[in-house]
PDB file of C-alpha atoms and ligand atoms in Angstrom:
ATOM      1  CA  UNK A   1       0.000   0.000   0.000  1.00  0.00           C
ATOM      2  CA  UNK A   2       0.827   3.756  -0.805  1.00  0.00           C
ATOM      3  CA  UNK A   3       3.009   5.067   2.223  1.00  0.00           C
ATOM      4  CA  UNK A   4       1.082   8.109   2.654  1.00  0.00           C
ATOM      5  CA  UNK A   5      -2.157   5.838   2.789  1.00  0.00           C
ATOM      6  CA  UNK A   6      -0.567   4.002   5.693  1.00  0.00           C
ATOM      7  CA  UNK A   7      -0.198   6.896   7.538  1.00  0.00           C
ATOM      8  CA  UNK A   8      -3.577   7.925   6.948  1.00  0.00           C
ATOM      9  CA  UNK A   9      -5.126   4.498   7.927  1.00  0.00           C
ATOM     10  CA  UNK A  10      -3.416   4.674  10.751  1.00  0.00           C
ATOM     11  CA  UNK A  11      -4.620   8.447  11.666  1.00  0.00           C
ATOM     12  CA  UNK A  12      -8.027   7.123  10.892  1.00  0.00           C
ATOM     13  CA  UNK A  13      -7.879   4.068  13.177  1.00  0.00           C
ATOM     14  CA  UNK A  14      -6.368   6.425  15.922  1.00  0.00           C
ATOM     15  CA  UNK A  15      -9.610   8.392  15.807  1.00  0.00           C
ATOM     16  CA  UNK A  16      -7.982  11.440  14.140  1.00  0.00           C
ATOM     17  CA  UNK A  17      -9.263  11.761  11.122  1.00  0.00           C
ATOM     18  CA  UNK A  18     -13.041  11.390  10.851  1.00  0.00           C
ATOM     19  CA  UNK A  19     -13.503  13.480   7.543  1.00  0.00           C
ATOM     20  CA  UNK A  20     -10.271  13.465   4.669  1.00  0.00           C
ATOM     21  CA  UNK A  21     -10.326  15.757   1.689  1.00  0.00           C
ATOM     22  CA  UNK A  22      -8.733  14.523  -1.414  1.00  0.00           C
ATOM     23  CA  UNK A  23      -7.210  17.058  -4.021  1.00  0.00           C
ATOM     24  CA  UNK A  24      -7.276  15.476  -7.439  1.00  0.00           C
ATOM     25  CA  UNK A  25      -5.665  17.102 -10.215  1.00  0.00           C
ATOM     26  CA  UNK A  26      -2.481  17.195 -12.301  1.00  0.00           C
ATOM     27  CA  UNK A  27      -0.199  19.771 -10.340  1.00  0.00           C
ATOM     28  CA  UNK A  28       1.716  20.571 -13.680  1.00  0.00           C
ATOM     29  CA  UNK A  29       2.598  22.694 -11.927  1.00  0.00           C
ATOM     30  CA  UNK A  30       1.330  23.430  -8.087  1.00  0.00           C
ATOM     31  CA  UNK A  31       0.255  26.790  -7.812  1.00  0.00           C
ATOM     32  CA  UNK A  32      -1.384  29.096  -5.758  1.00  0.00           C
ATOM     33  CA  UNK A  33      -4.948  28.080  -6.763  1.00  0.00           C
ATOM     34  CA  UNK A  34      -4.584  24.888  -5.893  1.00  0.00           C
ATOM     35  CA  UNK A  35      -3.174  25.563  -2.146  1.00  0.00           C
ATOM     36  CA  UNK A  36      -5.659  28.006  -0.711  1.00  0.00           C
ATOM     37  CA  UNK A  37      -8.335  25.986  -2.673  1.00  0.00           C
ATOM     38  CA  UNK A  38      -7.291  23.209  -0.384  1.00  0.00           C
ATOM     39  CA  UNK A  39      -6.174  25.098   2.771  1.00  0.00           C
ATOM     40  CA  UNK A  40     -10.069  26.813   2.487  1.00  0.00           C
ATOM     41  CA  UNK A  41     -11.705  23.334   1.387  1.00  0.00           C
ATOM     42  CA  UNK A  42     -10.044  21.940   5.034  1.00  0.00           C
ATOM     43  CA  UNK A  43     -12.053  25.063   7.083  1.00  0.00           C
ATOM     44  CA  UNK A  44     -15.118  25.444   4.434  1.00  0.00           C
ATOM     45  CA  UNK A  45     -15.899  21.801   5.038  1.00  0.00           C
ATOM     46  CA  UNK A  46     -14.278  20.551   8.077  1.00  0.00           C
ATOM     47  CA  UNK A  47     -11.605  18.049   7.239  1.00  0.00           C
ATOM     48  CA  UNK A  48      -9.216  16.778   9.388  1.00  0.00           C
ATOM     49  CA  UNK A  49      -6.305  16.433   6.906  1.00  0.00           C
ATOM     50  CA  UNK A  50      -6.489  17.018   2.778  1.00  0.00           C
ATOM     51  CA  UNK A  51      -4.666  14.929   0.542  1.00  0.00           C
ATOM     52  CA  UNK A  52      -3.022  15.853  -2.950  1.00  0.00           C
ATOM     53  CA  UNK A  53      -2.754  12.920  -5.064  1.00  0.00           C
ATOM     54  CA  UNK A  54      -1.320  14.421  -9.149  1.00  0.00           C
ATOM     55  CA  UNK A  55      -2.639  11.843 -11.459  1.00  0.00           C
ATOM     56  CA  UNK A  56      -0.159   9.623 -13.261  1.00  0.00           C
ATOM     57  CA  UNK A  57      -1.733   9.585 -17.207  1.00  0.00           C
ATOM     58  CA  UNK A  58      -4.781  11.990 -16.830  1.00  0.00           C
ATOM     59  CA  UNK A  59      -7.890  10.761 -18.467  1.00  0.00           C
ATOM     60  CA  UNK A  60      -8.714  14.489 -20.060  1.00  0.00           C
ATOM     61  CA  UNK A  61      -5.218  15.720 -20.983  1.00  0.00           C
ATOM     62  CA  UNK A  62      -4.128  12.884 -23.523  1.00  0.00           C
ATOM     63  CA  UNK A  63      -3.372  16.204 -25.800  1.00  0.00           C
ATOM     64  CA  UNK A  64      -0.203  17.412 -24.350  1.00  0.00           C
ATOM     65  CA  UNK A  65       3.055  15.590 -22.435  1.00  0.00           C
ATOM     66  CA  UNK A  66       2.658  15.813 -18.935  1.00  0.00           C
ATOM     67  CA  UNK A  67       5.160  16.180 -16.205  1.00  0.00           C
ATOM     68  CA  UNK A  68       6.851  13.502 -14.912  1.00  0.00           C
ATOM     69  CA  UNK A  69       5.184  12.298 -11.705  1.00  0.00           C
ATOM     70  CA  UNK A  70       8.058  12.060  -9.493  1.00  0.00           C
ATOM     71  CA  UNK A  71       8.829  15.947 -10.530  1.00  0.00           C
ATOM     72  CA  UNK A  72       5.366  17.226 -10.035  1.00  0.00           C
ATOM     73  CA  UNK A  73       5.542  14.936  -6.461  1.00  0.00           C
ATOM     74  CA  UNK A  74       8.807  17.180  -5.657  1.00  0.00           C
ATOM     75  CA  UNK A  75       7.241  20.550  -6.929  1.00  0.00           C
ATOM     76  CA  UNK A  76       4.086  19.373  -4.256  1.00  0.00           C
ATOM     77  CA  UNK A  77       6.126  18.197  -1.359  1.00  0.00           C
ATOM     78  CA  UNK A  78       7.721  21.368  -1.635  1.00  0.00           C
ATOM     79  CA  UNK A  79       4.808  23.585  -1.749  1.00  0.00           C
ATOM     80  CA  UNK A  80       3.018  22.206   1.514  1.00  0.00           C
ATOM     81  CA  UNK A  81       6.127  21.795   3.254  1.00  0.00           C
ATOM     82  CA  UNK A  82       4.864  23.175   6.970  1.00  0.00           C
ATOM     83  CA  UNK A  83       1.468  22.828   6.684  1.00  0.00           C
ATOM     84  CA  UNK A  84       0.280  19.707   8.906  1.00  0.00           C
ATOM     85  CA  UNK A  85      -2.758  19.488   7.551  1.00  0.00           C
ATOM     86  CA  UNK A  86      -1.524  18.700   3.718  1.00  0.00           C
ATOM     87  CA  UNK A  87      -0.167  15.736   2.721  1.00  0.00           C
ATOM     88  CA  UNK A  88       0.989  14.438  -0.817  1.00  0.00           C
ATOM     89  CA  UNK A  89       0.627  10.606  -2.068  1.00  0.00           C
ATOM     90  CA  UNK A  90       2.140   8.886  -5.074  1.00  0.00           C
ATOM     91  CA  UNK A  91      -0.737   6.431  -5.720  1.00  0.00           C
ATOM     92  CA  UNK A  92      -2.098   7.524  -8.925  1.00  0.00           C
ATOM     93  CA  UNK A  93       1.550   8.518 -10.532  1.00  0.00           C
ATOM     94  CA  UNK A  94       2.661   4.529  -9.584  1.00  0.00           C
ATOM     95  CA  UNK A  95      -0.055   3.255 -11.044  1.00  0.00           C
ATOM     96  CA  UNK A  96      -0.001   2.152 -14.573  1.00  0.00           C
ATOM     97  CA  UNK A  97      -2.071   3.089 -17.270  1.00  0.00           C
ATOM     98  CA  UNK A  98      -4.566   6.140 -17.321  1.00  0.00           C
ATOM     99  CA  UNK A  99      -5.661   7.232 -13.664  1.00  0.00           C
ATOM    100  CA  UNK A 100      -9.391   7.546 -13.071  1.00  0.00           C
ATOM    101  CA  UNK A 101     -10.557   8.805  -9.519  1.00  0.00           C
ATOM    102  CA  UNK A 102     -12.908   6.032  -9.081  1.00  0.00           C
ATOM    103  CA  UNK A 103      -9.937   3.398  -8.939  1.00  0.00           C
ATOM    104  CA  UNK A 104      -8.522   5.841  -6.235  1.00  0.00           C
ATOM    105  CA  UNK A 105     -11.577   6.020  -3.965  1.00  0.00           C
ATOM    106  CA  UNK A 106     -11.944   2.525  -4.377  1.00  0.00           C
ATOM    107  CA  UNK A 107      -8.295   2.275  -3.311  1.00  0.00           C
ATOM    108  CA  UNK A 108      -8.700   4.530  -0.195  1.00  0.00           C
ATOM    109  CA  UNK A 109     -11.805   3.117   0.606  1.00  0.00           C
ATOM    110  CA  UNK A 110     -10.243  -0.478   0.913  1.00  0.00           C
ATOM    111  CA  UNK A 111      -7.663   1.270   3.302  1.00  0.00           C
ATOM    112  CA  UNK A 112      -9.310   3.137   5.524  1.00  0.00           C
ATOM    113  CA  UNK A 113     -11.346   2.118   8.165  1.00  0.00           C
ATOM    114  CA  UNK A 114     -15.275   1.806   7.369  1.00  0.00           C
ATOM    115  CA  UNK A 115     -17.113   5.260   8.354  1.00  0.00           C
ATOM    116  CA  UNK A 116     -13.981   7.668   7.657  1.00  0.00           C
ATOM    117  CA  UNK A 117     -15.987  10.401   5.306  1.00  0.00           C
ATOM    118  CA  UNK A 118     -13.953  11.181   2.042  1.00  0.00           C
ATOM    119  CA  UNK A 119     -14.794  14.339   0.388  1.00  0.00           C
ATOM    120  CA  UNK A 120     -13.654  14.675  -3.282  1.00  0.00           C
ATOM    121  CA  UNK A 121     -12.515  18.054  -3.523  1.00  0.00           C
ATOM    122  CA  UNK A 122     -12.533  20.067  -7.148  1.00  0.00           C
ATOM    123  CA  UNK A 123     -12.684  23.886  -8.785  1.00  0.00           C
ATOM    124  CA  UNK A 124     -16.085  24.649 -10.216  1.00  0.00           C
ATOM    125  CA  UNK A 125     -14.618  23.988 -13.962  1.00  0.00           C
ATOM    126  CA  UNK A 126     -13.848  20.118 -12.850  1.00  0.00           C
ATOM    127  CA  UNK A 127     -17.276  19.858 -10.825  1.00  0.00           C
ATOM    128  CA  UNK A 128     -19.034  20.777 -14.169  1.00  0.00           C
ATOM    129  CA  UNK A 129     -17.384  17.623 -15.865  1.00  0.00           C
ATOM    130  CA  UNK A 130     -18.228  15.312 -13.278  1.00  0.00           C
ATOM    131  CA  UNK A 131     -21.205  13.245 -14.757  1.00  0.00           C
ATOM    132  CA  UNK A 132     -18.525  12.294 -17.882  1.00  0.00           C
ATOM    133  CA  UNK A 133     -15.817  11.118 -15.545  1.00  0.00           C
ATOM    134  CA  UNK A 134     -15.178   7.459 -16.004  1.00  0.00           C
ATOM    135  CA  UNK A 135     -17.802   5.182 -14.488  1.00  0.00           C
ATOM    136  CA  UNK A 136     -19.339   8.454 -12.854  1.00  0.00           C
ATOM    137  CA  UNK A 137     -21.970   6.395 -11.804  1.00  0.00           C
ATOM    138  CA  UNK A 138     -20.239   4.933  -8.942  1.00  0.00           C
ATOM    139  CA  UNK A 139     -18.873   8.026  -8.129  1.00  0.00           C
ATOM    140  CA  UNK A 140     -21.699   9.393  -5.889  1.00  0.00           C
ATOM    141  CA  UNK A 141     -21.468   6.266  -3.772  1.00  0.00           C
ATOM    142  CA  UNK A 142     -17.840   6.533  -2.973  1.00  0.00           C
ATOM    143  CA  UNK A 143     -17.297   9.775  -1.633  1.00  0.00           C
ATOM    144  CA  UNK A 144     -18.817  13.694  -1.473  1.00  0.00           C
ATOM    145  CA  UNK A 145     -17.318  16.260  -3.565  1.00  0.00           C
ATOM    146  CA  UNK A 146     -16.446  19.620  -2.459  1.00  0.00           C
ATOM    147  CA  UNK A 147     -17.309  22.001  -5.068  1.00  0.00           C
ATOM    148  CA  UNK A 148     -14.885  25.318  -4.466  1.00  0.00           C
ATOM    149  CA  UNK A 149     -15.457  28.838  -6.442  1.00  0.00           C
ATOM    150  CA  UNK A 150     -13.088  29.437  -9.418  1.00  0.00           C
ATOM    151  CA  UNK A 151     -12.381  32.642 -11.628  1.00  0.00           C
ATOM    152  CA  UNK A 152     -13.720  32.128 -14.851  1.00  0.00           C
ATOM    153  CA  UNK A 153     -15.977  29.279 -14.107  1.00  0.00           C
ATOM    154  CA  UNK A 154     -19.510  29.524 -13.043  1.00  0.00           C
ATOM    155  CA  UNK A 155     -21.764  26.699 -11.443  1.00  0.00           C
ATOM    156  CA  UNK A 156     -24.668  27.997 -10.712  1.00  0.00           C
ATOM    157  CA  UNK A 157     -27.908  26.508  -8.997  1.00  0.00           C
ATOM    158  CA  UNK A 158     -28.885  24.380 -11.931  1.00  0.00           C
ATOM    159  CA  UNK A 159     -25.661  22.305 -12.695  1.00  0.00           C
ATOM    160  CA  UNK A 160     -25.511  22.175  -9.006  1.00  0.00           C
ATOM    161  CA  UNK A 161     -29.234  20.877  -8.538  1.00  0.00           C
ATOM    162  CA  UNK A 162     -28.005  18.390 -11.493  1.00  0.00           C
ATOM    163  CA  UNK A 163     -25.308  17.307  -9.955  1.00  0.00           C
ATOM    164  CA  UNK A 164     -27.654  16.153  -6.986  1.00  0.00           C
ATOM    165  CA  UNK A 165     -30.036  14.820  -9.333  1.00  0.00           C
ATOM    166  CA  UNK A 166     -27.544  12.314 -10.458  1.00  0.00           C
ATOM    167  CA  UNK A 167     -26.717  11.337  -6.778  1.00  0.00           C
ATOM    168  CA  UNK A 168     -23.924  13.594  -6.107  1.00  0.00           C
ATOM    169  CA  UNK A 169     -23.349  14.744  -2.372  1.00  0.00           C
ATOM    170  CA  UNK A 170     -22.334  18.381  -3.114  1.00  0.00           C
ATOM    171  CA  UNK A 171     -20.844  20.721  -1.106  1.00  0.00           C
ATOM    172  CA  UNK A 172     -20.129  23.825  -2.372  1.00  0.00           C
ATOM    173  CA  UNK A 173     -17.894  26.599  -0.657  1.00  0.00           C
ATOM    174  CA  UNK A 174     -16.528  29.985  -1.724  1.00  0.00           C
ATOM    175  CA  UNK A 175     -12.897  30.340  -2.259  1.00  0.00           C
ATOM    176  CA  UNK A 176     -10.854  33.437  -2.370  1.00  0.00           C
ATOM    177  CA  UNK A 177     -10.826  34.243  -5.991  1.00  0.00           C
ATOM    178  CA  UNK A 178      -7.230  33.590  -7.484  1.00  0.00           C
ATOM    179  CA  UNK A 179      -6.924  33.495 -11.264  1.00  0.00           C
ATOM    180  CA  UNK A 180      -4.093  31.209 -11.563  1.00  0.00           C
ATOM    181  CA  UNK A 181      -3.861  28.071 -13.683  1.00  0.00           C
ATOM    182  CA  UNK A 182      -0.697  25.705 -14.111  1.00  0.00           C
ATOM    183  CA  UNK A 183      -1.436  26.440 -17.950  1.00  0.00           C
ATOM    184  CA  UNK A 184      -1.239  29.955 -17.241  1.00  0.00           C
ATOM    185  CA  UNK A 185       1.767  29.022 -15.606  1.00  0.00           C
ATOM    186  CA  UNK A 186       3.546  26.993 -18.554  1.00  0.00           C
ATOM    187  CA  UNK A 187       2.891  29.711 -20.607  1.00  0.00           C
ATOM    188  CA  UNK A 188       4.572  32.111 -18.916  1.00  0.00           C
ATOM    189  CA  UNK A 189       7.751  29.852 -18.771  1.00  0.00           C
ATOM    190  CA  UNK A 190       7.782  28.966 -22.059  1.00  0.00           C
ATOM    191  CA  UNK A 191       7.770  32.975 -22.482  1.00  0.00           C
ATOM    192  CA  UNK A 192      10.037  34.221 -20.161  1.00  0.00           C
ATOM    193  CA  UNK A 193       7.798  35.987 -17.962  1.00  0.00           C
ATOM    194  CA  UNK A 194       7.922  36.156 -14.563  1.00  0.00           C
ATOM    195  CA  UNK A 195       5.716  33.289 -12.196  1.00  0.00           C
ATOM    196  CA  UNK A 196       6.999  34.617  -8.954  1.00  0.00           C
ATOM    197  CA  UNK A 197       4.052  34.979  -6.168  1.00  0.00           C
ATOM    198  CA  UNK A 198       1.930  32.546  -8.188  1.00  0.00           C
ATOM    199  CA  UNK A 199       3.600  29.238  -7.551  1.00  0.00           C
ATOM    200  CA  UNK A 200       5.548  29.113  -3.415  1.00  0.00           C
ATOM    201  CA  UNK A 201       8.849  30.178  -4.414  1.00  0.00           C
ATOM    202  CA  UNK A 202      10.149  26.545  -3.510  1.00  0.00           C
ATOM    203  CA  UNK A 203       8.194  25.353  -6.646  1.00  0.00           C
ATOM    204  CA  UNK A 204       9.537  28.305  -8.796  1.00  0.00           C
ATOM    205  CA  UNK A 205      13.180  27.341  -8.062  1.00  0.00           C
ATOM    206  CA  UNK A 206      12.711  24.207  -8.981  1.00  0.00           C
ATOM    207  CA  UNK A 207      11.273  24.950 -11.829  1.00  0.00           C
ATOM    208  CA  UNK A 208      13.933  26.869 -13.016  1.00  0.00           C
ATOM    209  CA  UNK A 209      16.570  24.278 -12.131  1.00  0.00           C
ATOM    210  CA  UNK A 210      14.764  21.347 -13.814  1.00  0.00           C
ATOM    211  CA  UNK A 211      14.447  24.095 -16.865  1.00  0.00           C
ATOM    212  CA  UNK A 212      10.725  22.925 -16.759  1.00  0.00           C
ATOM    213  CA  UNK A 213       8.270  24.539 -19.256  1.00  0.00           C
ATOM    214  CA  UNK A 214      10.466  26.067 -21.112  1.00  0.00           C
ATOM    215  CA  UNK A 215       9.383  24.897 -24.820  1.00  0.00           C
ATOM    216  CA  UNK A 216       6.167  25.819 -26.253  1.00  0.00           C
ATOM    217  CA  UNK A 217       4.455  22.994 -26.539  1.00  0.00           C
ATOM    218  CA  UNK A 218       4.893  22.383 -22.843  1.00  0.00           C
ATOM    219  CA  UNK A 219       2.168  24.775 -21.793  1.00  0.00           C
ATOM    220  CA  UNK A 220      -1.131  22.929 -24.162  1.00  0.00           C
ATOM    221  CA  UNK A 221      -4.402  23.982 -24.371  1.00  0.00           C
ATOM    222  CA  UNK A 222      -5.806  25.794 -21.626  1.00  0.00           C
ATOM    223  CA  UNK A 223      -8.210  23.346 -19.447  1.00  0.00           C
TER     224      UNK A 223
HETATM  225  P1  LIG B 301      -4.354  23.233 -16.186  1.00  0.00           P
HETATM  226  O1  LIG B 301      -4.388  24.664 -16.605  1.00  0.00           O
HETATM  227  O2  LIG B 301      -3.156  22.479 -16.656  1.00  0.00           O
HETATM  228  O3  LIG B 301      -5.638  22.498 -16.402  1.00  0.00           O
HETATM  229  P2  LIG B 301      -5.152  23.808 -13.460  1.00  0.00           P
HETATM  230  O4  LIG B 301      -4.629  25.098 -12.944  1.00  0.00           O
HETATM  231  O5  LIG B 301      -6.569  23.770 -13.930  1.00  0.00           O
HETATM  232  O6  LIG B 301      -4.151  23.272 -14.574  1.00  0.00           O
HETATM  233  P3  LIG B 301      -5.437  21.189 -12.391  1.00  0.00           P
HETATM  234  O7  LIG B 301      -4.314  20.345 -11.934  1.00  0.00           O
HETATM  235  O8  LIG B 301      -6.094  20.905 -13.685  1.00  0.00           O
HETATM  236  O9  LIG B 301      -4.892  22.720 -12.369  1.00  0.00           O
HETATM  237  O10 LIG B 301      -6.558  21.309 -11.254  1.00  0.00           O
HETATM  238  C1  LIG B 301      -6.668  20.523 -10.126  1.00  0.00           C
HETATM  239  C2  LIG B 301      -7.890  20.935  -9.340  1.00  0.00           C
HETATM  240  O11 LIG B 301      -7.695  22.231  -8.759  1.00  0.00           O
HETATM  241  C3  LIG B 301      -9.163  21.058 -10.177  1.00  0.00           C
HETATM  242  O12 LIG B 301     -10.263  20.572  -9.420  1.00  0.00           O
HETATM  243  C4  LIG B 301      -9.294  22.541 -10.415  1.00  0.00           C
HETATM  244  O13 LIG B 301     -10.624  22.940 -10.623  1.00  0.00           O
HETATM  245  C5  LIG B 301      -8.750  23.107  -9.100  1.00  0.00           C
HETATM  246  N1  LIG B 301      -8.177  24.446  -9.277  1.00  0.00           N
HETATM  247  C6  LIG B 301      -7.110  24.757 -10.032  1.00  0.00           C
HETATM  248  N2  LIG B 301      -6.835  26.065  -9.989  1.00  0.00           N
HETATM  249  C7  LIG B 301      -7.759  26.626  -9.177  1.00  0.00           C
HETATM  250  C8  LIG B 301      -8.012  27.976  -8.747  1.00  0.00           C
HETATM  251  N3  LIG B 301      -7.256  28.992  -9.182  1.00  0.00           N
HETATM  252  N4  LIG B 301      -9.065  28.179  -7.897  1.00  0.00           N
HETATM  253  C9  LIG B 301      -9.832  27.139  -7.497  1.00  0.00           C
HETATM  254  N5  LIG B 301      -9.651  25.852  -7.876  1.00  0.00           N
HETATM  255  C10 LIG B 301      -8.632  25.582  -8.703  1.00  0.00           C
HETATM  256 MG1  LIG B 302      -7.335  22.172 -15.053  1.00  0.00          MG
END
């Protein structure tokens, strides 16, 4: 089993961590967004810990060459180092093949003791896609999902009352709005520009010592 998931088992069996967030998403890179989406997520909806777990092949972004995992596991370890309430796992970059969230609730459902509460948590632009995720059927029965605020991206009362329809346990919360994206990020690399402030300057050290983003074709379509 996933090291990280261990530990968390272990938490959970201890009695100290009722309710775990989970932060999908490809951290190519970690920015910003994604942090106080998280750090907010872990207050908005009371978790006890949140966990970051970068896909290995992304179903969605088959279009563009992503990151090495082990890099964008570095670039994450470094961005939530001090915070005790973040922690990163490798358990969709070691496993082979295209990652699909259900296969990794299923996973940390098998590991964690019965009655720990798992809420999925996602921007308002990945909530919207939800009902064409892979087998997004068994979704809703595997954990909630924690719908956050986004620049850019509305979900107003009817995808949200949709998203319920089809079984979904939304919870919605406001985020402070930061108009970053990893894309947004690439693209500046690739250009020259500066990404200080919008990635933890950890991440944007490494960045430039790994010489990461710096082609073109690195930074893809924006999604
Ligand atoms: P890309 O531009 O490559 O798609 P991204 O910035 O959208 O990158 P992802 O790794 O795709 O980052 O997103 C992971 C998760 O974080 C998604 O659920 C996404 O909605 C959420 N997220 C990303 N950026 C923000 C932000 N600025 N505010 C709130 N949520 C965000
Ligand atoms: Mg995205």
């Amino acid at each position: 089993m996933d090291a990280t998931v261990a530990t968390l088992a272990e938490r959970a069996r201890a009695g100290e961590l009722g309710r775990l967030g989970i932060m999908g998403g490809t951290f190519d890179p970690v920015h910003g967004g994604h942090l106080v989406c998280a750090e907010q997520a872990r207050e908005a909806l009371k978790l006890d810990a949140v966990v970051f777990i970068p896909t290995g092949r992304p179903a969605f972004k088959l279009d563009r060459p992503v990151t090495d995992g082990e890099e964008r596991l570095e670039m994450l370890r470094a961005a939530m180092a001090g915070n005790d309430g973040f922690v990163v796992s490798a358990l969709e970059v070691e496993r082979p093949g295209v990652t699909y969230a259900v296969d990794t609730l299923r996973e940390l459902r098998a590991a964690l003791p019965e009655g720990t509460e798992l809420v999925f948590i996602t921007g308002a632009d990945a909530a919207l896609t939800l009902p064409r995720w892979h087998k997004s059927e068994d979704l809703s029965d595997l954990a909630a999902f924690g719908v956050a605020t986004r620049p850019g991206y509305e979900l107003d009362a009817a995808a949200l009352a949709d998203l319920s329809a089809r079984g979904f346990d939304v919870r919605p919360f406001a985020v402070t709005g930061l108009d970053i994206s990893s894309s947004d990020v690439r693209r500046r690399v690739s250009e020259g520009r500066t990404i200080r402030y919008l990635v933890p300057e950890p991440v944007r050290a490494m960045i430039e010592e790994k010489h990461l983003y710096r082609e073109e074709s690195d930074h893809g379509r924006l999604a």
